[in-house]
Amino acid sequence: MPNKIWRVVDLLDWTAQYFEQHAIPNPRLDAEVLLGHLLGKSRLQLYLDFEMPVFQEHLTPFRELIKKRIDRTPVSYLTNEKEFMSLAFYVDERVLIPRPETEQLVETILTTRTDSPQRLLELGTGSGVIATILAVHQPEWDITATDLSEDALAVAQKNADTHTGATQIKFLSGDLFEPIKATAPNGETQFDWIVCNPPYVKKTEWETLSPDVRDYEPEIALFAGDDGLAVIRRLIAEAPEYLAASGKLILEISDTQADTVRTLISAEPAYDSCELIKDYAEKERIVLASVP
Ligand SMILES: C[S@@+](CC[C@H](N)C(=O)[O-])C[C@H]1O[C@@H](n2cnc3c(N)ncnc32)[C@H](O)[C@@H]1O
């Protein structure tokens, strides 16, 4: 970045072009989000302050951010923020960056009519976005959220503390249903909802992932064995034991897994219905299975 007096507009133009030369997807947007983050301004404010000079105290850290983005660090890890259903969540490299597709999983739960407060279990909560948004919208619900990663749980707790009453969500650590089994060994704990956005990428797809994902997001949040179904298979088999009468299992899946997941659920006699829900791109990404 040459030495001169830089205005906001010059910095954005220069950075967007530099990102483009380095094949960074969304170069202009990334430039705006990173500069806005550093100056404490929204993207709209940046446009209103286009002529404002930017001095060395901000230029030096901005250069650092540009370098990290060229190394393909995701923007959300650089700003430590990701918006999910209109709320800002803290994220860092301990957790998967929440994806817009997951909003539909939450919306499906919120739009399913229920007469009484629901007991809901989220497995693999990561940054805690699903459990936290549900707690914000349904303060009467009894919500438990788990993760195998203690690091992820620390982030989830931080987000829950920011957006909900500190104790509204009960966080437990462990492998899938293990922490539930540990607190209620005789299967007395049952849920109306079991929710999970599980890891579902095939190990063999590692090379095909974008470097932003492959080199920065936690492996434990992405990969599930050679066919990507290792966790989904266990969820389908084990969930009925923890579902109350008329309880529902709802999962996010990849856009190539719908047929296999439908077959797995049909083969499990505990379920009496299975619905595949399409995302905004018309791909079957949400599976909703119920027990009688
Ligand atoms: C795809 S991420 C989902 C994170 C978050 N719920 C979301 O939707 O953005 C999957 C999460 O499951 C957790 N996980 C992976 N295997 C697990 C297991 N066997 N038991 C519990 N959690 C697991 C990972 O640590 C990760 O946080």
mmCIF file with all atom_site columns, C-alpha atoms in Angstrom, residues 76 82-86 96-108 129-130 197 200 217 252 278-281 285-286:
data_model
loop_
_atom_site.group_PDB
_atom_site.id
_atom_site.type_symbol
_atom_site.label_atom_id
_atom_site.label_alt_id
_atom_site.label_comp_id
_atom_site.label_asym_id
_atom_site.label_entity_id
_atom_site.label_seq_id
_atom_site.pdbx_PDB_ins_code
_atom_site.Cartn_x
_atom_site.Cartn_y
_atom_site.Cartn_z
_atom_site.occupancy
_atom_site.B_iso_or_equiv
_atom_site.pdbx_formal_charge
_atom_site.auth_seq_id
_atom_site.auth_comp_id
_atom_site.auth_asym_id
_atom_site.auth_atom_id
_atom_site.pdbx_PDB_model_num
ATOM 1  C CA . SER A 1 76  ? -15.818 -13.346 10.252 1.00 0.00 ? 76  SER A CA 1
ATOM 2  C CA . LYS A 1 82  ? -21.312 -13.073 12.195 1.00 0.00 ? 82  LYS A CA 1
ATOM 3  C CA . GLU A 1 83  ? -24.923 -12.044 11.863 1.00 0.00 ? 83  GLU A CA 1
ATOM 4  C CA . PHE A 1 84  ? -27.500 -14.815 12.264 1.00 0.00 ? 84  PHE A CA 1
ATOM 5  C CA . MET A 1 85  ? -31.235 -14.096 12.076 1.00 0.00 ? 85  MET A CA 1
ATOM 6  C CA . SER A 1 86  ? -30.520 -10.386 12.590 1.00 0.00 ? 86  SER A CA 1
ATOM 7  C CA . LEU A 1 96  ? -17.902 -23.008 12.611 1.00 0.00 ? 96  LEU A CA 1
ATOM 8  C CA . ILE A 1 97  ? -19.061 -19.710 11.119 1.00 0.00 ? 97  ILE A CA 1
ATOM 9  C CA . PRO A 1 98  ? -22.881 -19.960 11.075 1.00 0.00 ? 98  PRO A CA 1
ATOM 10 C CA . ARG A 1 99  ? -24.306 -20.298 7.569  1.00 0.00 ? 99  ARG A CA 1
ATOM 11 C CA . PRO A 1 100 ? -27.481 -18.654 6.228  1.00 0.00 ? 100 PRO A CA 1
ATOM 12 C CA . GLU A 1 101 ? -28.948 -22.113 5.371  1.00 0.00 ? 101 GLU A CA 1
ATOM 13 C CA . THR A 1 102 ? -29.094 -22.870 9.078  1.00 0.00 ? 102 THR A CA 1
ATOM 14 C CA . GLU A 1 103 ? -31.538 -19.992 9.595  1.00 0.00 ? 103 GLU A CA 1
ATOM 15 C CA . GLN A 1 104 ? -34.129 -22.120 7.828  1.00 0.00 ? 104 GLN A CA 1
ATOM 16 C CA . LEU A 1 105 ? -33.673 -24.922 10.349 1.00 0.00 ? 105 LEU A CA 1
ATOM 17 C CA . VAL A 1 106 ? -34.475 -22.452 13.130 1.00 0.00 ? 106 VAL A CA 1
ATOM 18 C CA . GLU A 1 107 ? -37.385 -20.910 11.221 1.00 0.00 ? 107 GLU A CA 1
ATOM 19 C CA . THR A 1 108 ? -38.896 -24.363 10.672 1.00 0.00 ? 108 THR A CA 1
ATOM 20 C CA . VAL A 1 129 ? -26.541 -19.633 17.355 1.00 0.00 ? 129 VAL A CA 1
ATOM 21 C CA . ILE A 1 130 ? -29.398 -22.142 17.072 1.00 0.00 ? 130 ILE A CA 1
ATOM 22 C CA . ASN A 1 197 ? -26.609 -29.172 12.311 1.00 0.00 ? 197 ASN A CA 1
ATOM 23 C CA . TYR A 1 200 ? -21.594 -33.792 7.219  1.00 0.00 ? 200 TYR A CA 1
ATOM 24 C CA . GLU A 1 217 ? -12.783 -23.811 10.346 1.00 0.00 ? 217 GLU A CA 1
ATOM 25 C CA . GLU A 1 252 ? -29.481 -29.953 8.493  1.00 0.00 ? 252 GLU A CA 1
ATOM 26 C CA . LYS A 1 278 ? -36.121 -27.328 0.578  1.00 0.00 ? 278 LYS A CA 1
ATOM 27 C CA . ASP A 1 279 ? -33.927 -24.273 1.085  1.00 0.00 ? 279 ASP A CA 1
ATOM 28 C CA . TYR A 1 280 ? -34.297 -21.016 -0.871 1.00 0.00 ? 280 TYR A CA 1
ATOM 29 C CA . ALA A 1 281 ? -32.172 -22.563 -3.647 1.00 0.00 ? 281 ALA A CA 1
ATOM 30 C CA . ARG A 1 285 ? -31.383 -29.361 3.140  1.00 0.00 ? 285 ARG A CA 1
ATOM 31 C CA . ILE A 1 286 ? -33.566 -29.917 6.220  1.00 0.00 ? 286 ILE A CA 1
#
